[in-house]
Tab-separated table of C-alpha atoms and ligand atoms in Angstrom:
chain	number	residue	atom	x	y	z
A	671	MET	CA	275.521	-49.617	-0.418
A	672	ILE	CA	274.953	-45.757	-1.199
A	673	GLY	CA	275.396	-43.315	1.824
A	674	VAL	CA	272.528	-40.423	1.658
A	675	PHE	CA	273.277	-37.575	4.317
A	676	ASP	CA	271.831	-34.393	5.749
A	677	SER	CA	271.803	-32.458	8.697
A	678	GLY	CA	268.308	-33.612	9.831
A	679	LEU	CA	265.166	-34.890	8.154
A	680	GLY	CA	265.459	-32.888	5.148
A	681	GLY	CA	267.677	-35.178	2.744
A	682	LEU	CA	265.084	-37.486	3.552
A	683	SER	CA	263.038	-35.992	0.570
A	684	VAL	CA	266.265	-36.612	-1.642
A	685	LEU	CA	266.129	-40.111	-0.386
A	686	ALA	CA	262.253	-40.808	-1.583
A	687	ALA	CA	263.100	-39.940	-5.014
A	688	LEU	CA	266.337	-42.185	-4.736
A	689	VAL	CA	264.411	-45.195	-3.569
A	690	ASP	CA	261.833	-44.609	-6.493
A	691	ALA	CA	264.911	-44.670	-9.065
A	692	LEU	CA	266.955	-47.179	-7.592
A	693	PRO	CA	264.072	-49.501	-6.032
A	694	GLN	CA	266.960	-52.773	-5.371
A	695	ALA	CA	269.744	-50.332	-4.470
A	696	ASP	CA	270.673	-50.715	-0.190
A	697	PHE	CA	270.737	-47.243	1.614
A	698	ILE	CA	272.299	-45.876	4.471
A	699	TYR	CA	270.588	-42.598	5.401
A	700	PHE	CA	272.761	-40.647	7.972
A	701	ALA	CA	271.117	-37.661	9.859
A	702	ASP	CA	273.716	-35.209	11.439
A	703	THR	CA	270.816	-34.387	14.110
A	704	ALA	CA	273.364	-33.927	17.024
A	705	HIS	CA	274.255	-30.554	14.638
A	706	VAL	CA	271.423	-29.342	12.657
A	707	PRO	CA	270.849	-26.811	11.623
A	708	TYR	CA	273.806	-26.191	9.375
A	709	GLY	CA	272.381	-23.246	7.811
A	710	ASP	CA	273.411	-20.824	10.189
A	711	LYS	CA	277.327	-22.551	11.040
A	712	SER	CA	280.257	-21.561	9.637
A	713	ASP	CA	282.067	-23.078	7.091
A	714	ALA	CA	284.428	-24.575	8.867
A	715	GLN	CA	282.237	-26.285	11.194
A	716	ILE	CA	280.130	-27.552	8.170
A	717	GLN	CA	283.177	-28.869	6.588
A	718	ALA	CA	284.096	-30.640	9.262
A	719	ARG	CA	280.806	-32.351	9.856
A	720	VAL	CA	280.785	-33.502	6.248
A	721	LEU	CA	284.212	-35.165	6.381
A	722	ASP	CA	283.413	-36.730	9.375
A	723	ILE	CA	280.051	-38.305	8.205
A	724	GLY	CA	281.712	-39.208	4.642
A	725	SER	CA	284.708	-41.006	6.406
A	726	HIS	CA	282.183	-42.603	8.590
A	727	LEU	CA	279.979	-43.877	5.647
A	728	VAL	CA	282.958	-45.003	3.800
A	729	GLU	CA	284.240	-46.850	6.718
A	730	ILE	CA	281.079	-48.743	6.686
A	731	GLY	CA	280.897	-49.877	3.228
A	732	CYS	CA	279.502	-47.124	1.075
A	733	LYS	CA	280.682	-46.785	-2.231
A	734	LEU	CA	278.822	-43.883	-3.317
A	735	LEU	CA	277.784	-40.534	-1.462
A	736	VAL	CA	274.909	-38.203	-1.730
A	737	VAL	CA	275.309	-35.120	-0.222
A	738	ALA	CA	271.646	-34.544	0.001
A	739	CYS	CA	271.688	-31.222	1.266
A	740	ASN	CA	272.539	-27.893	-0.176
A	741	THR	CA	274.396	-26.047	2.521
A	742	ALA	CA	276.738	-29.010	2.747
A	743	THR	CA	277.300	-29.330	-0.873
A	744	ALA	CA	277.632	-25.650	-1.437
A	745	THR	CA	280.410	-25.439	1.705
A	746	ALA	CA	282.071	-29.128	1.508
A	747	VAL	CA	281.626	-31.236	-1.336
A	748	GLU	CA	284.924	-30.555	-2.924
A	749	ALA	CA	287.009	-31.634	0.369
A	750	LEU	CA	284.720	-34.282	0.414
A	751	ARG	CA	285.569	-35.381	-3.115
A	752	GLN	CA	288.956	-34.653	-2.026
A	753	ALA	CA	288.909	-36.846	0.854
A	754	HIS	CA	287.418	-39.875	-1.145
A	755	PRO	CA	288.950	-39.653	-4.894
A	756	GLY	CA	287.497	-43.529	-5.094
A	757	ILE	CA	284.139	-42.550	-4.533
A	758	PRO	CA	281.516	-40.678	-6.563
A	759	VAL	CA	279.843	-37.925	-4.668
A	760	VAL	CA	276.643	-36.262	-6.060
A	761	GLY	CA	275.748	-33.164	-3.837
A	762	VAL	CA	272.466	-31.357	-4.367
A	763	GLU	CA	272.489	-27.425	-5.710
A	764	PRO	CA	269.551	-25.239	-5.798
A	765	GLY	CA	267.963	-25.725	-9.679
A	766	ILE	CA	268.432	-22.266	-10.917
A	767	LYS	CA	269.447	-23.763	-13.850
A	768	PRO	CA	266.168	-25.242	-14.800
A	769	ALA	CA	264.510	-21.918	-13.309
A	770	ALA	CA	266.291	-19.829	-15.523
A	771	GLN	CA	265.770	-21.920	-18.502
A	772	THR	CA	261.772	-21.683	-17.924
A	773	SER	CA	260.781	-18.248	-16.115
A	774	VAL	CA	258.666	-16.632	-18.681
A	775	SER	CA	258.639	-13.715	-16.158
A	776	ARG	CA	262.573	-13.797	-16.235
A	777	ARG	CA	262.235	-13.256	-12.390
A	778	ILE	CA	263.341	-16.012	-10.364
A	779	ALA	CA	263.825	-16.636	-6.531
A	780	VAL	CA	265.949	-19.405	-4.790
A	781	LEU	CA	264.585	-19.635	-0.826
A	782	THR	CA	268.077	-20.924	0.969
A	783	THR	CA	269.527	-21.315	4.398
A	784	GLU	CA	271.744	-18.204	4.879
A	785	ALA	CA	275.113	-20.063	4.619
A	786	THR	CA	273.781	-21.343	0.998
A	787	ALA	CA	272.479	-18.018	0.249
A	788	LYS	CA	275.446	-16.358	1.278
A	789	SER	CA	278.049	-19.083	-0.432
A	790	ALA	CA	280.327	-18.844	-3.400
A	791	ARG	CA	278.996	-21.639	-4.895
A	792	LEU	CA	275.450	-20.136	-5.615
A	793	ALA	CA	276.618	-16.776	-7.101
A	794	HIS	CA	279.074	-18.791	-9.159
A	795	LEU	CA	275.506	-21.195	-10.110
A	796	ILE	CA	273.630	-17.807	-11.038
A	797	ARG	CA	276.479	-16.425	-12.986
A	798	ILE	CA	277.011	-19.448	-15.439
A	799	HIS	CA	273.266	-20.494	-15.515
A	800	ALA	CA	270.960	-17.019	-14.990
A	801	ALA	CA	272.854	-14.294	-16.150
A	802	ASP	CA	270.142	-12.638	-18.182
A	803	VAL	CA	267.729	-13.581	-15.216
A	804	GLU	CA	266.856	-11.595	-12.062
A	805	VAL	CA	267.170	-13.542	-9.206
A	806	PHE	CA	266.133	-12.828	-5.648
A	807	ILE	CA	267.989	-14.864	-3.354
A	808	GLU	CA	265.850	-15.219	-0.083
A	809	PRO	CA	267.656	-16.638	2.866
A	810	CYS	CA	264.861	-18.483	5.345
A	811	PRO	CA	266.209	-18.720	8.911
A	812	GLY	CA	264.516	-20.770	11.448
A	813	TRP	CA	262.584	-23.031	8.439
A	814	ALA	CA	264.684	-26.118	8.714
A	815	THR	CA	264.500	-26.195	12.099
A	816	LYS	CA	260.365	-26.185	12.409
A	817	VAL	CA	260.639	-28.956	10.018
A	818	GLU	CA	263.207	-30.987	12.160
A	819	GLN	CA	260.491	-30.382	14.928
A	820	LEU	CA	257.845	-31.833	12.464
A	821	ASN	CA	256.024	-27.940	13.626
A	822	LEU	CA	254.822	-27.951	9.793
A	823	ASN	CA	251.484	-26.226	10.394
A	824	ASP	CA	252.898	-23.973	12.843
A	825	PRO	CA	251.246	-20.573	12.188
A	826	THR	CA	253.927	-18.931	13.267
A	827	LEU	CA	256.071	-20.803	10.361
A	828	ILE	CA	253.378	-20.206	7.851
A	829	ASN	CA	253.432	-16.471	8.568
A	830	ASP	CA	256.970	-16.318	8.056
A	831	VAL	CA	256.681	-18.504	4.904
A	832	ARG	CA	254.050	-15.912	3.837
A	833	GLN	CA	255.911	-12.695	4.557
A	834	ARG	CA	258.874	-13.959	2.884
A	835	VAL	CA	256.956	-15.673	-0.214
A	836	GLN	CA	254.584	-12.588	-0.936
A	837	PRO	CA	256.900	-9.782	-1.941
A	838	LEU	CA	258.630	-12.144	-4.134
A	839	LEU	CA	255.503	-13.124	-5.854
A	840	ASP	CA	253.971	-9.291	-6.082
A	841	GLN	CA	258.098	-8.859	-7.794
A	842	GLY	CA	256.932	-10.855	-10.365
A	843	VAL	CA	258.555	-14.256	-9.804
A	844	ASP	CA	257.478	-17.365	-11.329
A	845	ARG	CA	259.557	-19.709	-10.443
A	846	LEU	CA	260.742	-20.373	-7.079
A	847	VAL	CA	263.790	-22.745	-6.450
A	848	LEU	CA	263.893	-24.717	-3.244
A	849	GLY	CA	267.359	-24.327	-2.247
A	850	CYS	CA	267.064	-26.264	1.075
A	851	THR	CA	266.194	-29.943	1.054
A	852	HIS	CA	264.168	-29.123	4.163
A	853	TYR	CA	261.959	-26.950	2.246
A	854	SER	CA	260.083	-29.612	0.425
A	855	PHE	CA	257.828	-30.709	3.098
A	856	LEU	CA	257.200	-26.786	3.171
A	857	SER	CA	255.647	-27.659	-0.457
A	858	PRO	CA	251.953	-27.433	0.340
A	859	HIS	CA	252.203	-24.153	2.103
A	860	LEU	CA	254.395	-23.192	-0.769
A	861	ARG	CA	252.288	-24.036	-3.513
A	862	ALA	CA	249.057	-22.650	-1.893
A	863	LEU	CA	250.837	-19.438	-1.827
A	864	ALA	CA	252.475	-19.578	-5.328
A	865	GLY	CA	248.991	-20.555	-6.976
A	866	THR	CA	248.909	-20.148	-10.553
A	867	HIS	CA	251.535	-17.230	-10.261
A	868	ALA	CA	255.137	-19.448	-9.676
A	869	THR	CA	256.112	-22.991	-10.077
A	870	LEU	CA	258.161	-24.809	-7.763
A	871	VAL	CA	261.607	-26.114	-8.615
A	872	ASP	CA	262.847	-29.297	-6.508
A	873	VAL	CA	265.828	-31.459	-7.932
A	874	ALA	CA	265.187	-34.080	-6.108
A	875	GLU	CA	264.537	-36.601	-9.013
A	876	ALA	CA	267.059	-34.519	-10.654
A	877	VAL	CA	269.907	-36.031	-8.181
A	878	ALA	CA	268.350	-39.724	-8.294
A	879	ARG	CA	268.666	-39.517	-11.892
A	880	GLN	CA	272.631	-38.584	-11.565
A	881	THR	CA	272.846	-41.060	-8.739
A	882	ARG	CA	270.999	-43.905	-10.919
A	883	ARG	CA	273.689	-43.181	-13.771
A	884	LEU	CA	276.675	-43.477	-11.385
A	885	ALA	CA	275.451	-46.513	-9.173
A	886	GLY	CA	276.573	-49.451	-11.834
A	887	SER	CA	276.207	-52.603	-9.757
A	888	LEU	CA	275.020	-50.708	-6.402
A	889	ALA	CA	271.776	-50.505	-8.388
A	890	GLN	CA	271.716	-54.352	-7.537
A	891	GLY	CA	270.788	-54.723	-3.817
A	892	HIS	CA	268.277	-56.167	-1.318
A	893	GLY	CA	266.304	-52.795	-1.369
A	894	LYS	CA	267.222	-52.153	2.062
A	895	LEU	CA	267.048	-48.859	3.878
A	896	LEU	CA	269.679	-48.434	7.331
A	897	LEU	CA	268.931	-44.848	9.041
A	898	GLU	CA	271.525	-43.364	11.948
A	899	ALA	CA	271.258	-40.076	13.454
A	900	SER	CA	273.997	-38.408	15.466
A	901	ALA	CA	271.229	-37.334	18.125
A	902	HIS	CA	267.764	-39.303	18.721
A	903	PRO	CA	267.718	-41.970	16.137
A	904	GLU	CA	264.186	-42.979	17.279
A	905	LYS	CA	262.859	-39.529	16.098
A	906	LEU	CA	263.981	-40.593	12.299
A	907	HIS	CA	261.900	-43.925	12.172
A	908	ALA	CA	258.759	-41.608	14.107
A	909	ALA	CA	259.208	-38.962	11.361
A	910	LEU	CA	258.594	-40.781	8.321
A	911	ASP	CA	254.891	-40.991	9.047
A	912	ARG	CA	254.675	-37.611	9.933
A	913	LEU	CA	256.359	-36.553	6.581
A	914	HIS	CA	254.192	-39.285	4.756
A	915	LEU	CA	257.032	-41.300	3.778
A	916	SER	CA	256.067	-44.781	5.316
A	917	ARG	CA	256.692	-46.236	2.226
A	918	LEU	CA	260.386	-45.830	2.945
A	919	ALA	CA	259.692	-47.125	6.823
A	920	THR	CA	259.026	-50.716	5.085
A	921	ARG	CA	262.448	-50.682	4.070
A	922	ALA	CA	264.152	-49.692	6.868
A	923	VAL	CA	265.960	-52.581	8.721
B	898	DGL	N1	268.975	-29.546	4.622
B	898	DGL	C1	269.789	-29.059	4.260
B	898	DGL	C2	270.016	-28.262	2.642
B	898	DGL	O1	269.586	-28.341	2.077
B	898	DGL	C3	270.255	-27.725	5.508
B	898	DGL	C4	268.819	-27.208	6.614
B	898	DGL	C5	269.939	-26.855	7.693
B	898	DGL	O2	270.525	-27.803	8.373
B	898	DGL	O3	270.017	-25.420	8.022
B	898	DGL	O4	270.532	-26.749	3.250
């Protein structure tokens, strides 16, 4: 079984890509809904949650873990790897590299949670992959919470998305990196704003390909999906329809 987790619903965007890449694999998705959002938590708080969830998933039989959360990856993926040396761990990091490689204007922006924005890991990614590109880091407080509430078309949210993204486009940014898995569900708003000026960069499919490379015999299961949450698990099932992921619901046991 492959364990996939996030603070809440955001990682479902990664899970969808994983299921497409590994249709026969068995997955468990854990949403830490009792502690969402992670973006405004301290490193120590995020690390404690990640280690707890990792141990739980390994105890119930997961042989590979996917941290479907940029914030958890930035803060705690190394601690998780150290805690479970025998288990491959795939993290999710903002697509700074593909954005920098393809940007024509040589200006890119990364939309993230507050915790990821100030992480040393993001600074390192930028240093090694985007040294010759101007990178705008845009923390987007509140966006993940709106996605959690399934308030995707909330006018306040749409307005906030415009207020944060339009100035970046005005400065000539032509790649908008989705640096939080929740933001995939805001893609329609972001795409409408970006128009022909900028392209969204989402790494879900790259993460799925990397997971497939590491999956070995885990690729051959029964195509089952188990959904777990630390609070309100029933909301997780209900959210699948609202997020246009009913194809995942049909696998859920
Ligand atoms: N989905 C998460 C990420 O990719 C975290 C959002 C949050 O809980 O603040 O960063």
